[in-house]
Amino acid sequence: MAELYEKMVKEAMMAQKADVETIKKNRGKEFKIKDTKAYLDVVQDMKAVGEQSEAVINLHKDSVKAHYEILDSLTDTIRPEDDPFVEHYQTPVVLEILRDEDSEFEKSLEAFIDAIGRAEALIGREAIRRYGGFYGPTCVVDFALMPGSTSNVVNRILTETDIPEMHKQAILSAKSWGMNTSYGIGEVFANEIENGATAAEAAEKEIEMVKYIYQEPVEAQAKLMDDHGHESFDVREYMSRYRKEMEGTVKAAIDDGVHYGNILTVPAYCVGDISHHIAQSTYNMCKDDVVMAIIEATTGVMESTLNSAVSSFKSEYDVLSLATGSSACAVEYILELDGFNAIGVVDLLTKRFHNYVQLYPTRGAAAELHNSDFMDMIYRGWTHLDEARRMLNGAEGPLEPMVAGHKVDLSPIHENEVIMNPQRYTYPACAITVRFSALMRLADYPCLLTSEPVTATLMTNIIALHKESAASPARTCKNCAAAALVDFRHNHCQWREAV
């Protein structure tokens, strides 16, 4: 297994560094699709080893290749307002392929759509709660089953639907790590209410929308983009061509016995680096030297920590846990250099959330999504750092938090000249909030800190070892920061009831 662990670390860090190095080179410049070729190249080097399913690896590689080539032929750039959605055009296509290939799955999908129509009380309640901010900061497209998320609602409906378990899991995966359209639960309801509809009328419109994204996923996504005012490229042409490019790969995965949930998940989760993480919005954000330095230092912590642990991993899940845990420690440590910690920031952002709801009742369904990701990340980091500080006590020496039995190497932070010299980026005598302010920029966009390219690469490797089991959503308590520290919403979660 040592060869597998080494390969996983190498592939994950190559994906991360392709992003970071491209952004460092181009920050402040105009984004071009061709800038993302470095990420495409490292993905094409991914290989199945040992017992890994080549069909799963190909879902990842072929999707990234198709995504790059189609975008490159349709446009030379993408405006920031359109870049969050580039990873939402894959799952609708794959869902339609599976439906067309398997008549039994099509019947299950139809039964689920009928069940949505009968779930008026549930959908109305959840839409009202989301509109009013009942659950606090949420990830509407959460990778777990947190309260207020679309997957939480989908799971509740599926538990009452009489279809095969595998089909239930596939449908759930399609709106968790798979992104079946850009729609998030409650958005239609909120806009209808604010436009003068009754609650009953708004709930009816909400149900129509939720049904629509499963009835006609490709056209629903295109219509959502029409309503959004998408300008960068022809989304219908993209999805038509994506189907032609990916149909053979999807059929090969079906023939290989890959769980439909994984077939729906892998192709979408891996493409976001092309024109979303490497994109104009990222180039603009990273013009700030401190923001760029935080991303670089966090990458350094991940790489050093993973390389040191590669010979002592016990399972493939250890690699994922250490990758995400080490980056969480790194970001929390940088936060603590300015005298802040996760507890204070979670309190701040949760209070801000409730003000934001009152200011913007029709806020986008995803508005607080990345704030939630950021809070969960730093809270996780804090739990490890707090334990390490207690063990270090008053002794001298570096802080060495432990994650999954492995030491986290925080030295890349101290070796980063920008991070360790905040006085160069503000009034020099009062440079006590510089790193914190940069982290608040990243609180809206922590994708390269959590890190999505690393997680996507590692998850594909893990799924390739367990192709027959649905990997998404995570069937575990997410340990939500807001729920752990401020709000009381644990009893509305669904992780133990996941289909």
PDB file of N, CA, C and O in Angstrom, residues 330-373:
ATOM      1  N   ALA A 330      -2.984  24.824   9.753  1.00  0.00           N
ATOM      2  CA  ALA A 330      -2.207  25.934   9.200  1.00  0.00           C
ATOM      3  C   ALA A 330      -3.001  27.234   9.228  1.00  0.00           C
ATOM      4  O   ALA A 330      -2.501  28.289   9.657  1.00  0.00           O
ATOM      5  N   VAL A 331      -4.245  27.180   8.789  1.00  0.00           N
ATOM      6  CA  VAL A 331      -5.053  28.406   8.722  1.00  0.00           C
ATOM      7  C   VAL A 331      -5.380  28.910  10.121  1.00  0.00           C
ATOM      8  O   VAL A 331      -5.308  30.109  10.395  1.00  0.00           O
ATOM      9  N   GLU A 332      -5.735  28.006  11.029  1.00  0.00           N
ATOM     10  CA  GLU A 332      -5.997  28.423  12.403  1.00  0.00           C
ATOM     11  C   GLU A 332      -4.738  29.012  13.035  1.00  0.00           C
ATOM     12  O   GLU A 332      -4.806  30.017  13.757  1.00  0.00           O
ATOM     13  N   TYR A 333      -3.584  28.445  12.747  1.00  0.00           N
ATOM     14  CA  TYR A 333      -2.324  28.950  13.309  1.00  0.00           C
ATOM     15  C   TYR A 333      -2.047  30.370  12.816  1.00  0.00           C
ATOM     16  O   TYR A 333      -1.627  31.240  13.598  1.00  0.00           O
ATOM     17  N   ILE A 334      -2.279  30.625  11.541  1.00  0.00           N
ATOM     18  CA  ILE A 334      -2.084  31.977  11.000  1.00  0.00           C
ATOM     19  C   ILE A 334      -3.065  32.943  11.666  1.00  0.00           C
ATOM     20  O   ILE A 334      -2.705  34.071  12.017  1.00  0.00           O
ATOM     21  N   LEU A 335      -4.285  32.504  11.887  1.00  0.00           N
ATOM     22  CA  LEU A 335      -5.284  33.318  12.582  1.00  0.00           C
ATOM     23  C   LEU A 335      -4.803  33.667  13.989  1.00  0.00           C
ATOM     24  O   LEU A 335      -4.923  34.817  14.447  1.00  0.00           O
ATOM     25  N   GLU A 336      -4.223  32.680  14.659  1.00  0.00           N
ATOM     26  CA  GLU A 336      -3.768  32.889  16.034  1.00  0.00           C
ATOM     27  C   GLU A 336      -2.530  33.775  16.112  1.00  0.00           C
ATOM     28  O   GLU A 336      -2.258  34.357  17.174  1.00  0.00           O
ATOM     29  N   LEU A 337      -1.781  33.908  15.026  1.00  0.00           N
ATOM     30  CA  LEU A 337      -0.628  34.810  15.032  1.00  0.00           C
ATOM     31  C   LEU A 337      -1.058  36.257  15.265  1.00  0.00           C
ATOM     32  O   LEU A 337      -0.280  37.074  15.763  1.00  0.00           O
ATOM     33  N   ASP A 338      -2.312  36.581  14.925  1.00  0.00           N
ATOM     34  CA  ASP A 338      -2.832  37.929  15.158  1.00  0.00           C
ATOM     35  C   ASP A 338      -3.712  38.000  16.410  1.00  0.00           C
ATOM     36  O   ASP A 338      -4.407  38.998  16.636  1.00  0.00           O
ATOM     37  N   GLY A 339      -3.694  36.928  17.215  1.00  0.00           N
ATOM     38  CA  GLY A 339      -4.436  36.956  18.476  1.00  0.00           C
ATOM     39  C   GLY A 339      -5.894  36.581  18.349  1.00  0.00           C
ATOM     40  O   GLY A 339      -6.662  36.745  19.305  1.00  0.00           O
ATOM     41  N   PHE A 340      -6.299  36.077  17.191  1.00  0.00           N
ATOM     42  CA  PHE A 340      -7.666  35.590  17.008  1.00  0.00           C
ATOM     43  C   PHE A 340      -7.676  34.069  17.117  1.00  0.00           C
ATOM     44  O   PHE A 340      -6.630  33.430  17.076  1.00  0.00           O
ATOM     45  N   ASN A 341      -8.861  33.504  17.223  1.00  0.00           N
ATOM     46  CA  ASN A 341      -8.978  32.050  17.107  1.00  0.00           C
ATOM     47  C   ASN A 341     -10.351  31.704  16.553  1.00  0.00           C
ATOM     48  O   ASN A 341     -11.200  32.580  16.361  1.00  0.00           O
ATOM     49  N   ALA A 342     -10.557  30.436  16.294  1.00  0.00           N
ATOM     50  CA  ALA A 342     -11.799  29.995  15.656  1.00  0.00           C
ATOM     51  C   ALA A 342     -13.023  30.365  16.475  1.00  0.00           C
ATOM     52  O   ALA A 342     -14.057  30.763  15.915  1.00  0.00           O
ATOM     53  N   ILE A 343     -12.929  30.270  17.787  1.00  0.00           N
ATOM     54  CA  ILE A 343     -14.097  30.538  18.631  1.00  0.00           C
ATOM     55  C   ILE A 343     -14.585  31.971  18.421  1.00  0.00           C
ATOM     56  O   ILE A 343     -15.784  32.217  18.229  1.00  0.00           O
ATOM     57  N   GLY A 344     -13.653  32.918  18.395  1.00  0.00           N
ATOM     58  CA  GLY A 344     -14.029  34.317  18.185  1.00  0.00           C
ATOM     59  C   GLY A 344     -14.568  34.571  16.793  1.00  0.00           C
ATOM     60  O   GLY A 344     -15.534  35.330  16.608  1.00  0.00           O
ATOM     61  N   VAL A 345     -13.972  33.951  15.798  1.00  0.00           N
ATOM     62  CA  VAL A 345     -14.384  34.180  14.414  1.00  0.00           C
ATOM     63  C   VAL A 345     -15.738  33.536  14.125  1.00  0.00           C
ATOM     64  O   VAL A 345     -16.582  34.112  13.434  1.00  0.00           O
ATOM     65  N   VAL A 346     -15.971  32.342  14.669  1.00  0.00           N
ATOM     66  CA  VAL A 346     -17.271  31.693  14.476  1.00  0.00           C
ATOM     67  C   VAL A 346     -18.374  32.532  15.114  1.00  0.00           C
ATOM     68  O   VAL A 346     -19.454  32.714  14.535  1.00  0.00           O
ATOM     69  N   ASP A 347     -18.105  33.067  16.279  1.00  0.00           N
ATOM     70  CA  ASP A 347     -19.081  33.944  16.942  1.00  0.00           C
ATOM     71  C   ASP A 347     -19.356  35.177  16.069  1.00  0.00           C
ATOM     72  O   ASP A 347     -20.514  35.558  15.858  1.00  0.00           O
ATOM     73  N   LEU A 348     -18.304  35.778  15.560  1.00  0.00           N
ATOM     74  CA  LEU A 348     -18.430  36.982  14.723  1.00  0.00           C
ATOM     75  C   LEU A 348     -19.241  36.695  13.458  1.00  0.00           C
ATOM     76  O   LEU A 348     -20.195  37.422  13.131  1.00  0.00           O
ATOM     77  N   LEU A 349     -18.868  35.650  12.740  1.00  0.00           N
ATOM     78  CA  LEU A 349     -19.522  35.381  11.461  1.00  0.00           C
ATOM     79  C   LEU A 349     -20.946  34.862  11.624  1.00  0.00           C
ATOM     80  O   LEU A 349     -21.796  35.073  10.749  1.00  0.00           O
ATOM     81  N   THR A 350     -21.226  34.198  12.739  1.00  0.00           N
ATOM     82  CA  THR A 350     -22.595  33.743  12.985  1.00  0.00           C
ATOM     83  C   THR A 350     -23.498  34.930  13.296  1.00  0.00           C
ATOM     84  O   THR A 350     -24.625  35.025  12.799  1.00  0.00           O
ATOM     85  N   LYS A 351     -23.016  35.847  14.122  1.00  0.00           N
ATOM     86  CA  LYS A 351     -23.788  37.066  14.398  1.00  0.00           C
ATOM     87  C   LYS A 351     -23.987  37.869  13.120  1.00  0.00           C
ATOM     88  O   LYS A 351     -25.075  38.397  12.856  1.00  0.00           O
ATOM     89  N   ARG A 352     -22.944  37.977  12.323  1.00  0.00           N
ATOM     90  CA  ARG A 352     -23.049  38.696  11.053  1.00  0.00           C
ATOM     91  C   ARG A 352     -24.088  38.052  10.154  1.00  0.00           C
ATOM     92  O   ARG A 352     -24.850  38.728   9.468  1.00  0.00           O
ATOM     93  N   PHE A 353     -24.131  36.705  10.146  1.00  0.00           N
ATOM     94  CA  PHE A 353     -25.100  35.990   9.317  1.00  0.00           C
ATOM     95  C   PHE A 353     -26.521  36.453   9.622  1.00  0.00           C
ATOM     96  O   PHE A 353     -27.307  36.731   8.712  1.00  0.00           O
ATOM     97  N   HIS A 354     -26.882  36.546  10.880  1.00  0.00           N
ATOM     98  CA  HIS A 354     -28.251  36.914  11.238  1.00  0.00           C
ATOM     99  C   HIS A 354     -28.558  38.358  10.819  1.00  0.00           C
ATOM    100  O   HIS A 354     -29.683  38.657  10.400  1.00  0.00           O
ATOM    101  N   ASN A 355     -27.581  39.243  10.887  1.00  0.00           N
ATOM    102  CA  ASN A 355     -27.764  40.606  10.368  1.00  0.00           C
ATOM    103  C   ASN A 355     -27.944  40.580   8.853  1.00  0.00           C
ATOM    104  O   ASN A 355     -28.760  41.323   8.289  1.00  0.00           O
ATOM    105  N   TYR A 356     -27.174  39.730   8.192  1.00  0.00           N
ATOM    106  CA  TYR A 356     -27.189  39.645   6.734  1.00  0.00           C
ATOM    107  C   TYR A 356     -28.549  39.162   6.232  1.00  0.00           C
ATOM    108  O   TYR A 356     -29.064  39.639   5.222  1.00  0.00           O
ATOM    109  N   VAL A 357     -29.135  38.217   6.958  1.00  0.00           N
ATOM    110  CA  VAL A 357     -30.471  37.717   6.604  1.00  0.00           C
ATOM    111  C   VAL A 357     -31.481  38.860   6.612  1.00  0.00           C
ATOM    112  O   VAL A 357     -32.336  38.973   5.716  1.00  0.00           O
ATOM    113  N   GLN A 358     -31.396  39.724   7.618  1.00  0.00           N
ATOM    114  CA  GLN A 358     -32.337  40.836   7.729  1.00  0.00           C
ATOM    115  C   GLN A 358     -32.103  41.895   6.652  1.00  0.00           C
ATOM    116  O   GLN A 358     -33.043  42.497   6.136  1.00  0.00           O
ATOM    117  N   LEU A 359     -30.839  42.094   6.293  1.00  0.00           N
ATOM    118  CA  LEU A 359     -30.528  43.070   5.243  1.00  0.00           C
ATOM    119  C   LEU A 359     -30.895  42.565   3.856  1.00  0.00           C
ATOM    120  O   LEU A 359     -31.346  43.336   3.001  1.00  0.00           O
ATOM    121  N   TYR A 360     -30.692  41.275   3.633  1.00  0.00           N
ATOM    122  CA  TYR A 360     -30.839  40.709   2.289  1.00  0.00           C
ATOM    123  C   TYR A 360     -31.707  39.444   2.318  1.00  0.00           C
ATOM    124  O   TYR A 360     -31.203  38.324   2.205  1.00  0.00           O
ATOM    125  N   PRO A 361     -33.016  39.593   2.450  1.00  0.00           N
ATOM    126  CA  PRO A 361     -33.881  38.410   2.529  1.00  0.00           C
ATOM    127  C   PRO A 361     -33.863  37.547   1.275  1.00  0.00           C
ATOM    128  O   PRO A 361     -34.147  36.349   1.348  1.00  0.00           O
ATOM    129  N   THR A 362     -33.512  38.124   0.132  1.00  0.00           N
ATOM    130  CA  THR A 362     -33.419  37.322  -1.097  1.00  0.00           C
ATOM    131  C   THR A 362     -31.972  37.010  -1.449  1.00  0.00           C
ATOM    132  O   THR A 362     -31.636  36.787  -2.614  1.00  0.00           O
ATOM    133  N   ARG A 363     -31.122  36.984  -0.418  1.00  0.00           N
ATOM    134  CA  ARG A 363     -29.714  36.629  -0.651  1.00  0.00           C
ATOM    135  C   ARG A 363     -29.629  35.328  -1.439  1.00  0.00           C
ATOM    136  O   ARG A 363     -30.511  34.466  -1.334  1.00  0.00           O
ATOM    137  N   GLY A 364     -28.569  35.166  -2.219  1.00  0.00           N
ATOM    138  CA  GLY A 364     -28.384  33.924  -2.955  1.00  0.00           C
ATOM    139  C   GLY A 364     -28.335  32.742  -2.010  1.00  0.00           C
ATOM    140  O   GLY A 364     -27.819  32.849  -0.888  1.00  0.00           O
ATOM    141  N   ALA A 365     -28.863  31.605  -2.466  1.00  0.00           N
ATOM    142  CA  ALA A 365     -28.920  30.425  -1.597  1.00  0.00           C
ATOM    143  C   ALA A 365     -27.540  30.011  -1.115  1.00  0.00           C
ATOM    144  O   ALA A 365     -27.393  29.420  -0.046  1.00  0.00           O
ATOM    145  N   ALA A 366     -26.504  30.320  -1.903  1.00  0.00           N
ATOM    146  CA  ALA A 366     -25.142  29.897  -1.555  1.00  0.00           C
ATOM    147  C   ALA A 366     -24.346  30.973  -0.821  1.00  0.00           C
ATOM    148  O   ALA A 366     -23.165  30.782  -0.552  1.00  0.00           O
ATOM    149  N   ALA A 367     -24.974  32.092  -0.461  1.00  0.00           N
ATOM    150  CA  ALA A 367     -24.226  33.248   0.045  1.00  0.00           C
ATOM    151  C   ALA A 367     -23.277  32.903   1.181  1.00  0.00           C
ATOM    152  O   ALA A 367     -22.115  33.302   1.182  1.00  0.00           O
ATOM    153  N   GLU A 368     -23.757  32.149   2.161  1.00  0.00           N
ATOM    154  CA  GLU A 368     -22.922  31.868   3.333  1.00  0.00           C
ATOM    155  C   GLU A 368     -22.201  30.527   3.230  1.00  0.00           C
ATOM    156  O   GLU A 368     -21.563  30.081   4.195  1.00  0.00           O
ATOM    157  N   LEU A 369     -22.276  29.898   2.074  1.00  0.00           N
ATOM    158  CA  LEU A 369     -21.687  28.570   1.890  1.00  0.00           C
ATOM    159  C   LEU A 369     -20.218  28.532   2.298  1.00  0.00           C
ATOM    160  O   LEU A 369     -19.799  27.710   3.106  1.00  0.00           O
ATOM    161  N   HIS A 370     -19.415  29.423   1.742  1.00  0.00           N
ATOM    162  CA  HIS A 370     -17.976  29.346   2.009  1.00  0.00           C
ATOM    163  C   HIS A 370     -17.616  29.894   3.381  1.00  0.00           C
ATOM    164  O   HIS A 370     -16.607  29.471   3.962  1.00  0.00           O
ATOM    165  N   ASN A 371     -18.419  30.815   3.921  1.00  0.00           N
ATOM    166  CA  ASN A 371     -18.210  31.197   5.319  1.00  0.00           C
ATOM    167  C   ASN A 371     -18.346  29.968   6.214  1.00  0.00           C
ATOM    168  O   ASN A 371     -17.578  29.782   7.167  1.00  0.00           O
ATOM    169  N   SER A 372     -19.332  29.117   5.900  1.00  0.00           N
ATOM    170  CA  SER A 372     -19.520  27.888   6.680  1.00  0.00           C
ATOM    171  C   SER A 372     -18.316  26.968   6.545  1.00  0.00           C
ATOM    172  O   SER A 372     -17.818  26.426   7.532  1.00  0.00           O
ATOM    173  N   ASP A 373     -17.840  26.794   5.306  1.00  0.00           N
ATOM    174  CA  ASP A 373     -16.643  25.973   5.076  1.00  0.00           C
ATOM    175  C   ASP A 373     -15.462  26.495   5.889  1.00  0.00           C
ATOM    176  O   ASP A 373     -14.717  25.730   6.509  1.00  0.00           O
TER     177      ASP A 373
END
